[in-house]
Short mmCIF file of C-alpha atoms and ligand atoms in Angstrom, two decimals:
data_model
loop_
_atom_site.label_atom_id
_atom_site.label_comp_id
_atom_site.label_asym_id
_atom_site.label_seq_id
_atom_site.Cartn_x
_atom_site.Cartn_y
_atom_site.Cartn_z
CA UNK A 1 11.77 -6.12 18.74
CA UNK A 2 11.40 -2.01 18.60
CA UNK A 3 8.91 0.44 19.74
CA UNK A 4 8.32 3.37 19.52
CA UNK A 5 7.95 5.83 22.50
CA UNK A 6 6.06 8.77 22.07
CA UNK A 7 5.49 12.38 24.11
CA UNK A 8 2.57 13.74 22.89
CA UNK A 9 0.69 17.24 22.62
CA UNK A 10 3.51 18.86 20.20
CA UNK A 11 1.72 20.80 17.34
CA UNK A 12 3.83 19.38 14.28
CA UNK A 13 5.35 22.42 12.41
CA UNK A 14 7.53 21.66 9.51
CA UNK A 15 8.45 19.79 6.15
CA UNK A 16 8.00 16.51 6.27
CA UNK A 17 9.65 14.38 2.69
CA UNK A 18 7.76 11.25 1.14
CA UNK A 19 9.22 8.66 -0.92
CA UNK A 20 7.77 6.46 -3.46
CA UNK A 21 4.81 4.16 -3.05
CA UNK A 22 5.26 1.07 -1.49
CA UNK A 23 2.10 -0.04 -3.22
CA UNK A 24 3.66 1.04 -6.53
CA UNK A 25 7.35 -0.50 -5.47
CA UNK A 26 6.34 -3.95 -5.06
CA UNK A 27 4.59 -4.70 -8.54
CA UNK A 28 7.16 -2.72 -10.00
CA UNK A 29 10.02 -4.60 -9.02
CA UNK A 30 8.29 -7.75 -9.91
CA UNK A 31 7.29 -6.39 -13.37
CA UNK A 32 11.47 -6.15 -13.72
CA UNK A 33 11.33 -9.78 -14.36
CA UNK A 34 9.91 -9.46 -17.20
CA UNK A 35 12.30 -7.22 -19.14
CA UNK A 36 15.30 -8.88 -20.89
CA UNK A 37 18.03 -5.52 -19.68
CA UNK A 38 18.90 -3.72 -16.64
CA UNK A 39 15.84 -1.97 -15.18
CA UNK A 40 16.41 0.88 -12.76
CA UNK A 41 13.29 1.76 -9.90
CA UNK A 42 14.43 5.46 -8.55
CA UNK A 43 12.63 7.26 -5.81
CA UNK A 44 12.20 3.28 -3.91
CA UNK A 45 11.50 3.52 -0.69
CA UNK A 46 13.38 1.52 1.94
CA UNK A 47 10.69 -0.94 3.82
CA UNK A 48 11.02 -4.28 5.07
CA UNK A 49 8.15 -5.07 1.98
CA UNK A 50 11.01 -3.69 -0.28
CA UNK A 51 13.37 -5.78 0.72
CA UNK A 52 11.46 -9.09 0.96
CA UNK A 53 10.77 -8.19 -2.84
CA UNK A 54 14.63 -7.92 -4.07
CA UNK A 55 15.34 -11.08 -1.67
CA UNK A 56 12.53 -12.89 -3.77
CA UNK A 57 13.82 -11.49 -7.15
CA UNK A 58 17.43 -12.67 -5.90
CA UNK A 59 16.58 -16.04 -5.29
CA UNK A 60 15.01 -16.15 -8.97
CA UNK A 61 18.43 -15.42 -9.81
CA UNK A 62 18.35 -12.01 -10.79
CA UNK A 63 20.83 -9.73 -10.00
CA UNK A 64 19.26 -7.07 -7.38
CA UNK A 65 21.06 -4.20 -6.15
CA UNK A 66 19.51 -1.19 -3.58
CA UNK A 67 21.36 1.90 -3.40
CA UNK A 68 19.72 4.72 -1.08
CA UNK A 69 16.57 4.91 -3.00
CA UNK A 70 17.57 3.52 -6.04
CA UNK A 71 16.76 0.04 -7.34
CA UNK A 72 18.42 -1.66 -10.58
CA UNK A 73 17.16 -5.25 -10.86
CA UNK A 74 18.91 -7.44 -13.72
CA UNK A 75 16.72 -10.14 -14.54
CA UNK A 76 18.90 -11.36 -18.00
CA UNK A 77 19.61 -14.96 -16.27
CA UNK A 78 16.31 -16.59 -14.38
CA UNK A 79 17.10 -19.78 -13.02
CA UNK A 80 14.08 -20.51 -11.19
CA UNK A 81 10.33 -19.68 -11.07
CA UNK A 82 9.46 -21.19 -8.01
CA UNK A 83 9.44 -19.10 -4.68
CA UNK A 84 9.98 -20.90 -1.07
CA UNK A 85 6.69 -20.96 1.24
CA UNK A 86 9.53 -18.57 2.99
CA UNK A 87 9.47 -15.92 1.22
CA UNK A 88 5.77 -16.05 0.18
CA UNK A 89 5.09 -15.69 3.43
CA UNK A 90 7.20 -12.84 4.54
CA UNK A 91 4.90 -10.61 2.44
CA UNK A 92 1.15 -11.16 1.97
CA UNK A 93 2.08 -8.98 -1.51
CA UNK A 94 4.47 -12.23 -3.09
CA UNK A 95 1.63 -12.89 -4.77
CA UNK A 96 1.97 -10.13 -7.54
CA UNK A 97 5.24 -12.44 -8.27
CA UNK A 98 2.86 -15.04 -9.70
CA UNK A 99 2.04 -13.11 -12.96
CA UNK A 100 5.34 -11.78 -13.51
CA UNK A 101 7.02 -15.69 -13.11
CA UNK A 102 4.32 -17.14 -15.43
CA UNK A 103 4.86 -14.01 -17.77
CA UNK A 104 8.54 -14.55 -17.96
CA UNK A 105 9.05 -18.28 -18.10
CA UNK A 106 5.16 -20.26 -18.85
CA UNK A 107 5.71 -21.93 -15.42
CA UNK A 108 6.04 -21.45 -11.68
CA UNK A 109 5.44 -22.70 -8.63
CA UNK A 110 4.29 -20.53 -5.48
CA UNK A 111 2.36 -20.68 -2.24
CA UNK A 112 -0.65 -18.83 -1.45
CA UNK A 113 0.24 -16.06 0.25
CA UNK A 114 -1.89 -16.55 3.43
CA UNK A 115 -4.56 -15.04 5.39
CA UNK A 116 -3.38 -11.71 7.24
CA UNK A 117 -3.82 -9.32 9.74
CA UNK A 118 -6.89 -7.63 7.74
CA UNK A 119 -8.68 -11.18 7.62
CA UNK A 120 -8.81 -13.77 4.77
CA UNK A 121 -6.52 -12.67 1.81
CA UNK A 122 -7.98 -15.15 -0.76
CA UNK A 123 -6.77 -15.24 -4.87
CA UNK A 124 -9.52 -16.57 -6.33
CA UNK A 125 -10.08 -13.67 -9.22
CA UNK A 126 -6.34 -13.99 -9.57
CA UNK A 127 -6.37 -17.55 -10.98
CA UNK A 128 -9.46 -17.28 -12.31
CA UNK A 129 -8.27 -14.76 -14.80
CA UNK A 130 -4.76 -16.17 -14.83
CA UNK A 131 -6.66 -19.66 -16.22
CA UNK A 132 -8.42 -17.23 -18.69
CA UNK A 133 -5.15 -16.80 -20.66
CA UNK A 134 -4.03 -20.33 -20.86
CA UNK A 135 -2.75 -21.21 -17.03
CA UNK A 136 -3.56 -24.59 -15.44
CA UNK A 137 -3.26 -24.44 -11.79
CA UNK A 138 -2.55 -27.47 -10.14
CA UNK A 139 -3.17 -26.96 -5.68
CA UNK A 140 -1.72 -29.21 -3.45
CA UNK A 141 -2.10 -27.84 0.13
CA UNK A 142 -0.64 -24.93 -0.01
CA UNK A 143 1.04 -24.85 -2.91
CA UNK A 144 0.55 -23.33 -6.43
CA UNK A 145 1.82 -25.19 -9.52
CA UNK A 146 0.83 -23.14 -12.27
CA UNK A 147 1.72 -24.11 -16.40
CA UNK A 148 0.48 -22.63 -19.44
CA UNK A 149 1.61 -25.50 -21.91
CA UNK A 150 0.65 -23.56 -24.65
CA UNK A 151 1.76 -20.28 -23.59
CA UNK A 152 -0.37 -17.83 -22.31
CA UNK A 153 -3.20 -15.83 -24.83
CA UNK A 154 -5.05 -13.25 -24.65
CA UNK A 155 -8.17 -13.24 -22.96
CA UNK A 156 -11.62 -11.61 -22.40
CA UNK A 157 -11.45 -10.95 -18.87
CA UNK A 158 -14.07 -9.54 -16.22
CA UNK A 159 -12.95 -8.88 -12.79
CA UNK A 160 -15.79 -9.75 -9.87
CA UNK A 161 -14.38 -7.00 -7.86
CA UNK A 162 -11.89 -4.78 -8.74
CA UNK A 163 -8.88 -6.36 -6.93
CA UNK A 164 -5.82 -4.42 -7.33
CA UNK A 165 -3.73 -7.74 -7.01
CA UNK A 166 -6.08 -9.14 -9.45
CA UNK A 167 -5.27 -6.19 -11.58
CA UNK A 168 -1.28 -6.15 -11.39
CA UNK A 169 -0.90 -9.83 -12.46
CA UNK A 170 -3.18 -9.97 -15.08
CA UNK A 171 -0.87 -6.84 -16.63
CA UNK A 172 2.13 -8.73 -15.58
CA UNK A 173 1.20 -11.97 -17.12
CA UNK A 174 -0.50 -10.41 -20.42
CA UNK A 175 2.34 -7.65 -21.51
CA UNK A 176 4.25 -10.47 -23.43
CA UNK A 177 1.16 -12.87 -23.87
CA UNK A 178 -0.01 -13.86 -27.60
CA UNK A 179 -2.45 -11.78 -28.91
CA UNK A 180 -5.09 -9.00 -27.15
CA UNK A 181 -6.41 -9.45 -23.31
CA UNK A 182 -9.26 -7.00 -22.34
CA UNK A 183 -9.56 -6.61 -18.94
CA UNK A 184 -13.05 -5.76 -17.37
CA UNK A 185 -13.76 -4.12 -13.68
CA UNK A 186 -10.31 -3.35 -13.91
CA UNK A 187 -8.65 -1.45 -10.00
CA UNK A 188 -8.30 1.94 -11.12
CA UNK A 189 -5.66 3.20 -8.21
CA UNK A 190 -2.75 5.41 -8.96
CA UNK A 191 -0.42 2.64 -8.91
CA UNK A 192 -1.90 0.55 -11.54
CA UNK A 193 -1.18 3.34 -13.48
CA UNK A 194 2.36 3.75 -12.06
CA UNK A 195 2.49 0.02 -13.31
CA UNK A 196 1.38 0.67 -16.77
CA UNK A 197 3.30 3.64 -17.15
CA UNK A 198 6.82 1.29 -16.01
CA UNK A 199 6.13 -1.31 -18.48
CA UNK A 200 5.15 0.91 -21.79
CA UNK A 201 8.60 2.46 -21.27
CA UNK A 202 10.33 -1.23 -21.72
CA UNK A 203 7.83 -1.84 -24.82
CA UNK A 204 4.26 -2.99 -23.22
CA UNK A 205 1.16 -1.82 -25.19
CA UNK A 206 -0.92 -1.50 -22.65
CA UNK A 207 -3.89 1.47 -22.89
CA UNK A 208 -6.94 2.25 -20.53
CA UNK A 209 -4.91 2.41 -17.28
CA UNK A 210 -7.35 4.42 -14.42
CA UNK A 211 -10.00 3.57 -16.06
CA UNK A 212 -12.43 0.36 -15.97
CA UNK A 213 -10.92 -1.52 -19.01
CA UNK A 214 -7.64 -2.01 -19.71
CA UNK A 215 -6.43 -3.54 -23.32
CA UNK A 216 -2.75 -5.28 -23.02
CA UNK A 217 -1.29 -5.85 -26.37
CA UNK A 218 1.42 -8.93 -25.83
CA UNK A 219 4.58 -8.20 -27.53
CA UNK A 220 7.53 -10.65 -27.78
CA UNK A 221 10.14 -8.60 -25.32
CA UNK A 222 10.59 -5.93 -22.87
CA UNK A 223 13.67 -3.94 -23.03
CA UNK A 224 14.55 -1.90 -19.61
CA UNK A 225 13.85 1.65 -18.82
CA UNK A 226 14.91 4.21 -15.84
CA UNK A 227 11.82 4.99 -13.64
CA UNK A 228 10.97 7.29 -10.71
CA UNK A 229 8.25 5.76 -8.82
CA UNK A 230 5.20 7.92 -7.97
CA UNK A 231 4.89 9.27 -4.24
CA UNK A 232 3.12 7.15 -1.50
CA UNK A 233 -0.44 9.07 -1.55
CA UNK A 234 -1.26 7.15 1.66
CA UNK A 235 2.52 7.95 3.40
CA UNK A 236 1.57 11.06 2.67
CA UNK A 237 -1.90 11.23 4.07
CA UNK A 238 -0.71 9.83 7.22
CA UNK A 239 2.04 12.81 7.28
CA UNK A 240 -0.74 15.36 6.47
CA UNK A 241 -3.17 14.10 9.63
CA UNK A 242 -0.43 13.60 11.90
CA UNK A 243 -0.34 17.72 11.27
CA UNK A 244 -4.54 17.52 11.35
CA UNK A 245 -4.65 15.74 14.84
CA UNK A 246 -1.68 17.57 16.79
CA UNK A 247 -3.41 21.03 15.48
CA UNK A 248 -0.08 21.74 13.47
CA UNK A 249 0.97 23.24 10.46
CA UNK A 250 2.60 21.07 8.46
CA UNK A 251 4.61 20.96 4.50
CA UNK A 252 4.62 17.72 2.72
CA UNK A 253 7.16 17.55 0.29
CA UNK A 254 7.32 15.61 -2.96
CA UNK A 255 3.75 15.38 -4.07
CA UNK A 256 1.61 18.16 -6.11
CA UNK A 257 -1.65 16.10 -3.50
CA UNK A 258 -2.71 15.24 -7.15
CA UNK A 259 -3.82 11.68 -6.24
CA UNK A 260 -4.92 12.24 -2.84
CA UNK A 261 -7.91 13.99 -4.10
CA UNK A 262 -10.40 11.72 -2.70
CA UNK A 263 -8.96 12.41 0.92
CA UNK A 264 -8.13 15.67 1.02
CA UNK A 265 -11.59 17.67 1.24
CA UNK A 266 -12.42 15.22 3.82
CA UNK A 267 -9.44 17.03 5.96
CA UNK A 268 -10.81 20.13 4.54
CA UNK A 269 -14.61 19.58 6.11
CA UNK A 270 -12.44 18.84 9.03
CA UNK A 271 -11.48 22.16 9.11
CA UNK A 272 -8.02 22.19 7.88
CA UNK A 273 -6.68 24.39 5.55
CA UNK A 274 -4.96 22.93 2.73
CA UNK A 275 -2.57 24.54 0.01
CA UNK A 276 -1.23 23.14 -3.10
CA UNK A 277 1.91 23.45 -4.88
CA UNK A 278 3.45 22.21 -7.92
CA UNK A 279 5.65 19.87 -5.42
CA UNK A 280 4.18 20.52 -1.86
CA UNK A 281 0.77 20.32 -0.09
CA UNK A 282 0.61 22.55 3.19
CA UNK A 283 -1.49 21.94 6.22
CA UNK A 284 -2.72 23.75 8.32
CA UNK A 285 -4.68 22.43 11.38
CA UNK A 286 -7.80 24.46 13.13
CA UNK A 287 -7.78 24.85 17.09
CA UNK A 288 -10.22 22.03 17.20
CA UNK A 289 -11.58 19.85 14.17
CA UNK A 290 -14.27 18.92 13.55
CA UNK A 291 -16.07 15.73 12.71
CA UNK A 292 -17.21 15.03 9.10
CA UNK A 293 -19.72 12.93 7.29
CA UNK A 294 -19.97 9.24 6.94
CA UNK A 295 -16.81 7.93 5.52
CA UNK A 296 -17.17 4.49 3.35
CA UNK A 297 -14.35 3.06 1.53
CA UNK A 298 -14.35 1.46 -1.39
CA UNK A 299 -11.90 0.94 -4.18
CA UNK A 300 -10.46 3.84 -5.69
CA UNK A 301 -11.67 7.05 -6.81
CA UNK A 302 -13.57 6.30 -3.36
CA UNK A 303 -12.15 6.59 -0.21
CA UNK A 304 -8.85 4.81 0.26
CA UNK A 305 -8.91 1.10 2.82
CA UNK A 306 -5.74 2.37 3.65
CA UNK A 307 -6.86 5.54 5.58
CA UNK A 308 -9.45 4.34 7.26
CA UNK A 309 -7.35 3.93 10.53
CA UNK A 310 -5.37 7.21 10.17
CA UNK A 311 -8.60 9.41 9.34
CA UNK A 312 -9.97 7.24 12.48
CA UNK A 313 -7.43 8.45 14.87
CA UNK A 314 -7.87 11.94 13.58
CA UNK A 315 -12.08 12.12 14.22
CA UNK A 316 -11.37 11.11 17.88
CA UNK A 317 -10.71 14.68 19.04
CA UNK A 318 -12.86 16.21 16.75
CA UNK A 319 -16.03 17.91 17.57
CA UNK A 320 -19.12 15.98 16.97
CA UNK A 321 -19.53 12.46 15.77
CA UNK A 322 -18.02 10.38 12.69
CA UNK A 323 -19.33 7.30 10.97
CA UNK A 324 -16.96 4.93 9.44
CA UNK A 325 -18.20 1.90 6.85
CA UNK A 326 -15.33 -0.60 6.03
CA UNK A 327 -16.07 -2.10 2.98
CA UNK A 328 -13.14 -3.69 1.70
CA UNK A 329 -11.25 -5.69 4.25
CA UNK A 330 -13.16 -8.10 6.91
CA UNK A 331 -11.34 -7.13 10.07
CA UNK A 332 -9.71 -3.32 9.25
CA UNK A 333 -11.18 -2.04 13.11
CA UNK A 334 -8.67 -3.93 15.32
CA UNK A 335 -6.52 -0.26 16.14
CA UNK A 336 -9.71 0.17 17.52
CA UNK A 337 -9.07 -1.02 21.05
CA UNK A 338 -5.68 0.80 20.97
CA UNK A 339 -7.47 3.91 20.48
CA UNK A 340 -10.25 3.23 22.91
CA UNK A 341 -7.57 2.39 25.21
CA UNK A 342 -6.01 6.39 25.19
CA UNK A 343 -9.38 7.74 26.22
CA UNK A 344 -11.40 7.66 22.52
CA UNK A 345 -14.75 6.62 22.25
CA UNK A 346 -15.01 4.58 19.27
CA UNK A 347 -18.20 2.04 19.01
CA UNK A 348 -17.74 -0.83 16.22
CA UNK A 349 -20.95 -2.72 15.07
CA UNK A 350 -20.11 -4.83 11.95
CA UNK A 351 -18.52 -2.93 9.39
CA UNK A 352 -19.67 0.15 10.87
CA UNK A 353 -17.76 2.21 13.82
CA UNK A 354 -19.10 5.19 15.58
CA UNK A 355 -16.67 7.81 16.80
CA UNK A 356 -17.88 9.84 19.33
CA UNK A 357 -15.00 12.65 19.57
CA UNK A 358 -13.67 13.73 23.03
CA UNK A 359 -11.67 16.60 24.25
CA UNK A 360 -8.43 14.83 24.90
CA UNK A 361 -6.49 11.43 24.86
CA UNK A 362 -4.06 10.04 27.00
CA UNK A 363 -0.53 8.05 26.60
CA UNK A 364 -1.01 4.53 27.24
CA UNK A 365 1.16 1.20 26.56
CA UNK A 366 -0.08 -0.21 22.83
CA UNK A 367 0.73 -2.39 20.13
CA UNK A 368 0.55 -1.90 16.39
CA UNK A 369 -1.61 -4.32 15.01
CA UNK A 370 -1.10 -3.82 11.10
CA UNK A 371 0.03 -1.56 8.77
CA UNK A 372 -1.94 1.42 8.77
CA UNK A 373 -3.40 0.49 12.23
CA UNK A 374 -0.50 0.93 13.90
CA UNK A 375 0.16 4.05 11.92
CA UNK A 376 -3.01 5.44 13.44
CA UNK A 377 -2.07 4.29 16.95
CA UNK A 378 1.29 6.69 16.82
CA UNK A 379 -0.94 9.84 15.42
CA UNK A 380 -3.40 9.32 18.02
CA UNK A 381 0.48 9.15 20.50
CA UNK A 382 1.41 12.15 18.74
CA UNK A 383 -1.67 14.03 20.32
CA UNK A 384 -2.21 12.30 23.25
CA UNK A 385 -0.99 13.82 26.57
CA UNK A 386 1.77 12.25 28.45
CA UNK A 387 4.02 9.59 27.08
CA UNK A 388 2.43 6.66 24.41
CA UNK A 389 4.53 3.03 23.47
CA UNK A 390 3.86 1.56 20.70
CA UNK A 391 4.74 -1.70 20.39
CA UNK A 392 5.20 -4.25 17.54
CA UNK A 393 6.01 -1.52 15.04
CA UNK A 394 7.70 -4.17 12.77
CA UNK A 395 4.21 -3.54 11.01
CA UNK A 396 4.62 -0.13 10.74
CA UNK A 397 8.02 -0.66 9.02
CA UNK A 398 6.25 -2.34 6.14
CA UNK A 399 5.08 0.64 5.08
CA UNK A 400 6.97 3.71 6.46
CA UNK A 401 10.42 4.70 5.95
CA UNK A 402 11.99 5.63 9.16
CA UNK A 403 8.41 6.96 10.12
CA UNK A 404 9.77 8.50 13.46
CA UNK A 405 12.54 10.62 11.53
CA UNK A 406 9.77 12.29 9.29
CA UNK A 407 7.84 12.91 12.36
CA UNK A 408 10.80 14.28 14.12
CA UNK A 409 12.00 16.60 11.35
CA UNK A 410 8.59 18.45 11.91
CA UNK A 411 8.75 18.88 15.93
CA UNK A 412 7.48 15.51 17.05
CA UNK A 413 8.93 14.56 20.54
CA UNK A 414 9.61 10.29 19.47
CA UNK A 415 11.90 7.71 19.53
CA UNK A 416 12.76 4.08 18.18
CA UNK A 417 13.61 1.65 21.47
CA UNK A 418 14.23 -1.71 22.26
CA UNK A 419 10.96 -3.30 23.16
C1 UD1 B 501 -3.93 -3.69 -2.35
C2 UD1 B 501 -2.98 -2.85 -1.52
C3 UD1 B 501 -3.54 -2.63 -0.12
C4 UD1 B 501 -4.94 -2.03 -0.21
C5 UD1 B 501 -5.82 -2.88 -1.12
C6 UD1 B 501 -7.19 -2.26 -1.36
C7 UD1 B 501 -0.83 -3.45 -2.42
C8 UD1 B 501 0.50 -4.08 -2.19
N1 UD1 B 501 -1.71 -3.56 -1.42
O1 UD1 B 501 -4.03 -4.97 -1.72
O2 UD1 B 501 -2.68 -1.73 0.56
O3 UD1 B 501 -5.50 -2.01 1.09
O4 UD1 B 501 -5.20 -3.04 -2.39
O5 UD1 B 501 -7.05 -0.98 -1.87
O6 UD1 B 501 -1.04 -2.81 -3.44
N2 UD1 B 501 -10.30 -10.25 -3.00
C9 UD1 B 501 -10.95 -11.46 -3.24
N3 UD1 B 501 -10.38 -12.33 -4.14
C10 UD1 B 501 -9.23 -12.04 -4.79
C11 UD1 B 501 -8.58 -10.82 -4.53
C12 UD1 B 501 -9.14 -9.93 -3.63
O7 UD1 B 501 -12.00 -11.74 -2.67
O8 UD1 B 501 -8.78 -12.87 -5.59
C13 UD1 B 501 -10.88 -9.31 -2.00
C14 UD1 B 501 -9.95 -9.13 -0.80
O9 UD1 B 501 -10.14 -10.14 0.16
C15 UD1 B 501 -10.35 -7.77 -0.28
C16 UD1 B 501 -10.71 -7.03 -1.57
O10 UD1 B 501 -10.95 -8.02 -2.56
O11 UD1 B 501 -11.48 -7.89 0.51
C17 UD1 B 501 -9.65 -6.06 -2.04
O12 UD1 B 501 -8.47 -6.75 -2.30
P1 UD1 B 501 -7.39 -6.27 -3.37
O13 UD1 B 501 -7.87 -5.07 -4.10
O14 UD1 B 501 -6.97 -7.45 -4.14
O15 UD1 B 501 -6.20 -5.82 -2.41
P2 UD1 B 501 -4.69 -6.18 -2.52
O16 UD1 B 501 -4.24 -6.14 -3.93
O17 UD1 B 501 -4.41 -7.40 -1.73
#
């Protein structure tokens, strides 16, 4: 067990480099199942998620190799499409393995993924749509035996929500389908593009990508291709208000900020100044910032789940109050008594949460309860005076390549410790 120990009240000043999407990474590497030849994932990022994902490819029996930040997944010789409760487990994501299996070989046996930190994780519009194009799903306990006796077939298919899951396996299991599947309420987020864009280069017909409907032509085989993965948008919106709430100055490298337009003015009415590059956005913090207007999420172009926590942390030193309205996840407020417990004042009714900035926060002894919670927890360190632990960061490693190195390389005063 590591934490992380922070000494806060550093303005960040300096670069700070972002890899490639975890988001896009994981249905990537399980899309490489489905090509017949070598299949190389550049710009990966190295995160526990990652690696769960090669071990789960490896135990298919393809041949999985990680080199810095370069993946090359040979996936000539499956031997088996069914993936221990183990591994399922290990990431809540596994599940984009489902389409990908079936896709490849008809047939596979998996476990559902489980509830997680965020609340219930269910897969209903998955195997709805999966059982659209030909899949009977057979449940015992907590197992998955899916089949498509026939093969799978194109379908008409109309999404209840636009679940990005939902999304990736339907592509997954349709690219080498029989016939046409038209996919309805379709996620529009950057990396379901990232996805299409991977899988037309081995041979996919696939059109509509970022936009509601998506038509998926099957074709018989995938080839392989060489492909850079597209940079983390929400790795680099943490980077960017780690600079907002320390009143820094900060350069993200890697990204032109082209798909983190939905979050950027917000930082903006915040009072930061931001620049854009070709391959860098710059930040640049005020003295104080100041609050902004009701933030609701909602699936993308709207305001990203995933920032919620990190643009939290940010509002509680700024000037004047900020409404938040979770709409996606169940339980995406539980940084909230971290935060409350360095000096914000942060009032949660529902999926509502009042924040109420104040003029300072102070280093206390937390724990990282997710993902992007915890993130927020170590940006809220990062300002906070006197010294912050953050414990449990193994969440935080899910998602953030050596998180404390970035922040280091731009000023920040942190360290990685045995807990
Ligand atoms: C993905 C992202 C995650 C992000 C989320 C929403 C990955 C690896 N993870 O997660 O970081 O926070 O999108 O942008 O890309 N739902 C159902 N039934 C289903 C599927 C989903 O009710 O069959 C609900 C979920 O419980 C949740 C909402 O739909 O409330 C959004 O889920 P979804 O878009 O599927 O998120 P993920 O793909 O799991």
């Amino acid at each position: 067990m590591q934490k992380l120990v922070i000494n806060g009240g550093i303005p960040l000043d300096g670069e700070m480099p972002l890899y490639g999407a975890k988001n896009s990474a994981l249905p990537l590497l399980a899309a490489s199942l489905l090509c017949g030849e070598e299949t190389v994932l550049e710009n990966c990022p190295r995160l526990t998620d990652v690696f769960a994902a090669c071990r789960i490819l490896t135990h298919t029996g393809c041949r999985c190799t990680m080199q810095e930040h370069t993946v090359s997944v040979r996936a000539d010789a499956i031997v088996r499409s069914e993936i221990p409760e183990s591994l399922m487990q290990e990431m809540r994501s596994s599940i984009v393995f489902l389409g990908a299996l079936l896709g490849r070989t008809g047939a596979c046996q998996v476990y559902y993924p489980g509830g997680c930190e965020l609340g219930p994780r269910p897969i209903d519009l998955h195997l709805e749509a999966l059982g659209r194009m030909g899949v009977q799903i057979v449940r015992q306990e907590g197992r998955l035996e899916c089949s498509a006796p026939n093969g799978l077939h194109g379908a008409q298919i109309h999404l209840k929500f636009p679940s990005v899951g939902a999304t990736e396996n339907v592509m997954l299991a349709a690219v080498l389908a029989k016939g046409e599947t038209v996919l309805c309420n379709a996620a529009r987020e950057p990396e379901i593009c990232d996805l299409a864009d991977f899988l037309r280069k081995c041979g996919a017909r696939i059109s509509g990508d970022g936009e509601s409907t998506i038509r998926i032509q099957g074709v018989s085989a995938l080839k392989g291709c060489v492909h850079r993965i597209r940079p983390d948008r929400i790795a680099g919106l943490t980077y960017l208000c780690a600079g907002a709430i320390t009143g820094g100055m900060v350069k993200l490298c890697g990204t032109s900020g082209v798909q983190m337009e939905n979050v950027l003015p917000v930082l903006e009415q915040a009072g930061c100044r931001i620049d854009r590059t070709e391959h860098a956005v710059y930040l640049r913090a005020p003295r104080r910032l100041r609050a902004v207007s009701r933030l609701r999420t909602m699936p993308h172009p709207g305001f990203p789940t995933d920032v919620q926590a990190i643009m939290m942390a940010v509002m509680t030193l700024a000037k004047g109050v900020s409404v938040f309205e979770e709409n996606i996840f169940e339980n995406r407020y539980r940084h909230v008594d971290g935060l409350v417990q360095m000096g914000a004042e942060i009032c949660v009714s529902g999926r509502v949460a009042v924040v109420s900035g104040v003029q300072e926060l102070y280093g206390a002894r937390v724990a990282a309860t997710d993902l992007r919670g915890g993130a927020a927890l170590v940006l809220a360190g990062l300002a906070a005076r006197g010294t912050t632990e953050v414990r449990q960061i193994h969440h935080i490693d899910r998602g953030y390549e050596e998180m404390e190195q970035v922040l280091k390389g731009a000023g920040a005063c942190i360290s990685r410790r045995a807990q």
